[in-house]
């Protein structure tokens, strides 16, 4: 059972921590994305403890991968939503896909994009309809869960937060496991930034899954409540359906286990990354919950200083924190 929240950590720090936690987890895990637990244990016997960049896509240290980039796209949509924040988010994500993005030559596509995300954004480019472009049932990757956290930070009304979470997921990931996972995750985040203890926040996420009658998401949350991340990192035996290799419910279970872990954010993220496979996305999703729990002040300065969008995310968080 998780301890009570630190009373010295205020809501603005937790809002910033949520965004920067995604970014930091992403950057930490990018070094070993797609690597196995065995290789990581051999190459980094003490775990990946610093943001180093590299990996299969040769990232500069702290550079955003698709996890952070698409989180930024959704966050920017909430700053300037127009008449429909879902349409605004879809347009920002399409900008990213088509090469209108910081740190990239104009028109140059991203080097890393998930298949469902690519298919959904291509469909949106053709139809202009964010509600009809998702990759469809049966494709339940973690590509919408990794980017959904801005909704939890920007929207105070619970019903709208659930609705936005599911609709923004469905732009690319319309499988109900993805849409409900995003809604449940964002209720956990919203509770954490309001100062609810981790176990109570997880209960809020489970309540959403129950209301939406999704037993798969409920089971993933329950699995996360049983996982011991230190043991998983020590043995490499996860017990997850897809071994943490991109399935949305694996990533949700790991994030729940992370936020219920009593250790510091850094130790928990190091263990998430040590599991390998989709290491950057798993760590980004878990990092969002840990940052919402512990605040931006819990993220090491050496990590923060390298993050590509640190300043911008801090400014966005300040806006969200006043809502």
Coordinates of C-alpha atoms in Angstrom, one line a residue:
X1 CA 0.0 0.0 0.0
X2 CA 1.4 3.4 -0.9
X3 CA 2.0 6.1 1.6
X4 CA 0.1 9.4 1.9
X5 CA 1.2 12.2 -0.5
X6 CA 3.9 14.5 0.7
X7 CA 2.1 17.5 2.1
X8 CA 4.9 19.8 1.0
X9 CA 4.4 19.0 -2.7
X10 CA 1.8 21.4 -4.1
X11 CA -0.5 20.9 -7.1
X12 CA 1.6 23.1 -9.5
X13 CA 4.6 20.9 -8.8
X14 CA 2.7 17.7 -9.3
X15 CA 1.2 19.0 -12.6
X16 CA 4.7 19.9 -13.8
X17 CA 5.9 16.5 -12.6
X18 CA 3.3 14.7 -14.6
X19 CA 4.4 16.2 -17.9
X20 CA 8.1 16.1 -17.1
X21 CA 7.8 12.6 -15.7
X22 CA 6.6 11.4 -19.1
X23 CA 9.5 13.2 -20.8
X24 CA 12.1 11.9 -18.4
X25 CA 10.9 8.3 -18.5
X26 CA 10.8 8.4 -22.3
X27 CA 14.4 9.8 -22.5
X28 CA 15.7 7.3 -19.9
X29 CA 14.2 4.3 -21.7
X30 CA 15.1 5.4 -25.2
X31 CA 18.7 4.2 -24.7
X32 CA 17.6 0.5 -24.6
X33 CA 14.3 0.6 -26.5
X34 CA 13.6 -2.9 -28.0
X35 CA 16.5 -4.4 -26.0
X36 CA 15.9 -7.5 -23.9
X37 CA 16.1 -7.8 -20.2
X38 CA 19.2 -10.1 -20.6
X39 CA 21.0 -7.6 -22.8
X40 CA 20.3 -4.6 -20.5
X41 CA 21.4 -6.6 -17.4
X42 CA 24.6 -7.5 -19.2
X43 CA 25.3 -4.0 -20.6
X44 CA 24.1 -2.0 -17.6
X45 CA 24.4 -4.3 -14.5
X46 CA 23.3 -1.5 -12.2
X47 CA 20.5 -0.4 -14.5
X48 CA 20.3 2.6 -16.9
X49 CA 20.7 5.3 -14.3
X50 CA 21.4 8.4 -16.5
X51 CA 19.8 9.9 -19.6
X52 CA 22.3 9.0 -22.3
X53 CA 20.5 9.0 -25.6
X54 CA 21.6 6.6 -28.3
X55 CA 19.5 3.4 -28.7
X56 CA 18.3 2.0 -32.0
X57 CA 17.4 5.5 -33.3
X58 CA 20.6 7.2 -32.0
X59 CA 18.7 9.9 -30.0
X60 CA 20.6 12.8 -28.6
X61 CA 20.5 12.7 -24.8
X62 CA 17.1 14.0 -23.6
X63 CA 15.6 14.2 -27.1
X64 CA 11.9 13.5 -27.3
X65 CA 10.8 10.3 -28.9
X66 CA 7.2 9.9 -30.2
X67 CA 6.0 9.4 -26.6
X68 CA 6.9 12.9 -25.6
X69 CA 6.3 14.5 -28.9
X70 CA 2.7 13.3 -29.0
X71 CA 2.2 14.3 -25.4
X72 CA 3.3 17.8 -26.4
X73 CA 0.8 17.7 -29.3
X74 CA -2.1 17.0 -27.0
X75 CA -0.9 19.6 -24.5
X76 CA -0.7 22.3 -27.1
X77 CA -4.2 21.5 -28.2
X78 CA -5.5 22.3 -24.8
X79 CA -3.7 25.6 -24.9
X80 CA -5.5 26.5 -28.1
X81 CA -8.4 24.1 -28.6
X82 CA -10.7 26.1 -30.9
X83 CA -14.2 24.7 -31.1
X84 CA -13.1 21.1 -30.6
X85 CA -10.0 20.0 -28.6
X86 CA -10.1 16.6 -30.2
X87 CA -9.8 18.1 -33.6
X88 CA -7.1 20.4 -32.4
X89 CA -5.1 17.4 -31.0
X90 CA -5.5 15.5 -34.2
X91 CA -4.2 18.4 -36.2
X92 CA -1.2 18.8 -33.9
X93 CA -0.4 15.1 -34.1
X94 CA -0.7 15.3 -37.9
X95 CA 1.8 18.2 -37.9
X96 CA 4.2 16.0 -36.0
X97 CA 3.7 13.2 -38.5
X98 CA 4.1 15.4 -41.5
X99 CA 7.3 17.1 -40.3
X100 CA 6.1 20.5 -38.9
X101 CA 7.9 20.0 -35.6
X102 CA 10.8 21.4 -33.5
X103 CA 14.1 19.6 -33.9
X104 CA 13.3 18.3 -37.4
X105 CA 13.9 19.6 -40.9
X106 CA 10.6 20.8 -42.3
X107 CA 8.7 18.0 -44.0
X108 CA 10.9 15.3 -42.5
X109 CA 8.8 12.5 -41.0
X110 CA 9.5 11.1 -37.5
X111 CA 12.0 8.3 -37.3
X112 CA 9.9 6.4 -34.9
X113 CA 6.1 6.0 -35.2
X114 CA 3.8 3.2 -34.2
X115 CA 1.8 1.4 -36.8
X116 CA -1.6 2.2 -35.4
X117 CA -0.6 5.8 -34.9
X118 CA 0.6 6.1 -38.5
X119 CA -2.6 4.5 -39.9
X120 CA -4.8 6.6 -37.8
X121 CA -3.1 9.9 -38.7
X122 CA -3.1 8.9 -42.4
X123 CA -6.8 8.3 -42.2
X124 CA -7.3 11.6 -40.5
X125 CA -5.3 13.4 -43.2
X126 CA -7.7 12.0 -45.8
X127 CA -11.0 12.5 -44.0
X128 CA -10.4 15.4 -41.6
X129 CA -12.6 13.5 -39.1
X130 CA -10.8 12.7 -35.8
X131 CA -13.7 10.5 -34.7
X132 CA -13.5 8.1 -37.6
X133 CA -9.8 7.7 -38.1
X134 CA -8.7 5.3 -35.4
X135 CA -6.9 2.1 -36.3
X136 CA -9.9 0.0 -35.1
X137 CA -10.7 -2.9 -32.9
X138 CA -8.0 -5.5 -32.4
X139 CA -5.1 -3.1 -32.4
X140 CA -4.4 -2.4 -28.7
X141 CA -1.0 -0.9 -28.6
X142 CA 0.1 1.7 -26.0
X143 CA 0.4 4.6 -28.5
X144 CA -2.5 6.6 -27.1
X145 CA -1.9 5.8 -23.5
X146 CA 1.6 7.3 -23.8
X147 CA 0.3 10.7 -24.8
X148 CA -3.0 11.1 -22.9
X149 CA -1.8 12.8 -19.7
X150 CA -2.5 16.4 -20.7
X151 CA -6.2 15.8 -20.5
X152 CA -5.9 14.9 -16.9
X153 CA -4.0 18.1 -16.2
X154 CA -6.1 20.5 -18.2
X155 CA -9.6 19.3 -17.6
X156 CA -11.1 19.6 -14.1
X157 CA -14.6 18.3 -14.9
X158 CA -14.6 14.5 -14.5
X159 CA -17.2 13.7 -17.1
X160 CA -15.5 15.8 -19.7
X161 CA -12.1 14.4 -18.8
X162 CA -13.3 10.8 -19.4
X163 CA -14.9 11.8 -22.6
X164 CA -11.9 13.7 -23.9
X165 CA -9.5 10.9 -22.9
X166 CA -11.5 8.4 -24.9
X167 CA -12.0 10.6 -28.0
X168 CA -8.4 11.7 -28.2
X169 CA -7.3 8.0 -27.9
X170 CA -9.7 7.1 -30.7
X171 CA -8.0 9.4 -33.2
X172 CA -5.4 6.6 -33.6
X173 CA -6.4 3.9 -31.1
X174 CA -10.1 3.2 -31.0
X175 CA -10.0 -0.3 -29.6
X176 CA -12.0 -0.1 -26.3
X177 CA -9.0 -1.4 -24.3
X178 CA -7.1 1.7 -25.4
X179 CA -9.9 4.2 -24.9
X180 CA -10.8 2.9 -21.5
X181 CA -7.2 2.6 -20.4
X182 CA -6.7 6.2 -21.2
X183 CA -9.8 7.3 -19.2
X184 CA -8.7 5.2 -16.2
X185 CA -5.1 6.4 -16.3
X186 CA -6.2 10.0 -16.5
X187 CA -8.4 9.6 -13.5
X188 CA -5.5 8.2 -11.6
X189 CA -3.4 11.3 -12.6
X190 CA -6.2 13.7 -11.8
X191 CA -6.5 12.3 -8.3
X192 CA -2.7 12.3 -7.8
X193 CA -2.3 16.0 -8.7
X194 CA -5.1 16.8 -6.4
X195 CA -3.2 15.2 -3.5
X196 CA -4.9 11.9 -3.2
X197 CA -2.7 9.1 -2.0
X198 CA -1.6 6.6 -4.7
X199 CA -3.8 3.7 -3.6
X200 CA -6.9 6.0 -3.6
X201 CA -5.9 7.4 -7.0
X202 CA -5.6 3.8 -8.4
X203 CA -9.1 3.1 -7.0
X204 CA -10.4 6.1 -8.9
X205 CA -9.0 4.7 -12.1
X206 CA -10.5 1.3 -11.4
X207 CA -13.9 3.0 -10.7
X208 CA -13.9 4.4 -14.3
X209 CA -13.2 1.0 -15.8
X210 CA -16.1 -0.5 -13.8
X211 CA -18.4 2.3 -14.9
X212 CA -17.4 1.7 -18.5
X213 CA -17.9 -2.1 -18.0
X214 CA -14.4 -3.0 -19.1
X215 CA -13.1 -6.1 -17.4
X216 CA -9.8 -6.1 -19.3
X217 CA -8.8 -2.7 -18.0
X218 CA -9.9 -3.7 -14.5
X219 CA -7.8 -6.8 -14.6
X220 CA -4.8 -4.9 -15.8
X221 CA -5.1 -2.5 -12.8
X222 CA -5.5 -5.4 -10.5
X223 CA -2.4 -7.0 -11.9
X224 CA -0.5 -3.8 -11.4
X225 CA -1.5 -3.8 -7.8
X226 CA 0.2 -7.2 -7.4
X227 CA 3.4 -6.6 -9.3
X228 CA 6.7 -6.1 -7.4
X229 CA 8.9 -4.0 -9.8
X230 CA 12.1 -4.6 -7.9
X231 CA 11.6 -8.4 -8.3
X232 CA 10.6 -8.1 -11.9
X233 CA 13.8 -6.1 -12.6
X234 CA 15.9 -8.7 -10.7
X235 CA 14.5 -11.7 -12.5
X236 CA 13.2 -10.5 -15.8
X237 CA 10.0 -12.5 -15.3
X238 CA 7.2 -10.0 -15.8
X239 CA 4.1 -12.2 -16.0
X240 CA 2.6 -9.7 -18.4
X241 CA 0.6 -10.9 -21.4
X242 CA 2.9 -9.4 -23.9
X243 CA 6.0 -9.1 -21.6
X244 CA 5.9 -5.3 -21.8
X245 CA 6.3 -5.2 -25.5
X246 CA 3.8 -2.5 -26.5
X247 CA 0.4 -3.9 -25.4
X248 CA -1.6 -1.1 -23.8
X249 CA -2.7 -3.2 -20.8
X250 CA 0.9 -4.3 -20.0
X251 CA 1.9 -0.6 -19.9
X252 CA -1.0 0.3 -17.7
X253 CA -0.3 -2.5 -15.3
X254 CA 3.4 -1.5 -15.0
X255 CA 2.3 2.2 -14.4
X256 CA 0.0 1.1 -11.6
X257 CA 2.7 -1.0 -10.0
X258 CA 5.1 2.0 -10.3
X259 CA 2.8 4.5 -8.6
X260 CA 2.1 2.1 -5.8
X261 CA 5.9 1.4 -5.3
X262 CA 7.1 3.2 -2.1
X263 CA 10.5 4.0 -3.6
X264 CA 11.7 7.2 -5.2
X265 CA 10.7 8.0 -8.7
X266 CA 14.3 7.4 -10.0
X267 CA 14.6 3.9 -8.6
X268 CA 11.2 2.9 -9.9
X269 CA 11.9 4.2 -13.4
X270 CA 15.3 2.5 -13.5
X271 CA 13.6 -0.8 -12.8
X272 CA 10.9 -0.2 -15.4
X273 CA 13.6 0.5 -18.0
X274 CA 15.5 -2.6 -16.9
X275 CA 12.6 -4.8 -18.1
X276 CA 13.5 -3.9 -21.7
X277 CA 11.2 -4.3 -24.8
X278 CA 9.1 -1.1 -25.1
X279 CA 11.3 0.5 -22.4
X280 CA 10.8 4.1 -23.4
X281 CA 7.0 4.0 -23.6
X282 CA 6.6 1.9 -20.5
X283 CA 8.8 4.4 -18.6
X284 CA 7.0 7.4 -20.0
X285 CA 3.6 6.1 -18.9
X286 CA 4.9 5.1 -15.5
X287 CA 6.9 8.4 -15.2
X288 CA 3.7 10.4 -15.7
X289 CA 2.1 8.8 -12.7
X290 CA 5.2 9.0 -10.6
X291 CA 5.7 12.7 -11.5
X292 CA 2.0 13.4 -10.6
X293 CA 2.6 11.6 -7.3
X294 CA 5.9 13.1 -6.3
X295 CA 6.2 16.4 -8.3
X296 CA 8.8 17.8 -10.7
X297 CA 11.0 18.4 -7.7
X298 CA 11.5 14.6 -7.4
X299 CA 13.1 14.4 -10.9
X300 CA 16.9 14.6 -10.7
X301 CA 18.3 17.9 -12.0
X302 CA 20.8 16.0 -14.1
X303 CA 17.8 14.4 -15.9
X304 CA 15.7 17.6 -16.2
X305 CA 18.6 19.7 -17.6
X306 CA 18.8 17.4 -20.7
X307 CA 15.1 17.3 -21.6
X308 CA 14.3 18.8 -25.0
X309 CA 11.0 20.4 -23.9
X310 CA 11.8 21.0 -20.3
X311 CA 11.2 24.7 -20.4
X312 CA 8.1 24.5 -22.6
X313 CA 6.5 21.7 -20.5
X314 CA 7.2 23.7 -17.4
X315 CA 5.4 26.7 -18.9
X316 CA 2.5 24.6 -20.1
X317 CA 2.2 23.0 -16.6
X318 CA 2.0 26.5 -15.1
X319 CA -1.0 27.2 -17.3
X320 CA -2.7 23.9 -16.5
X321 CA -1.9 24.3 -12.8
X322 CA -4.0 27.5 -12.6
X323 CA -7.1 25.9 -14.0

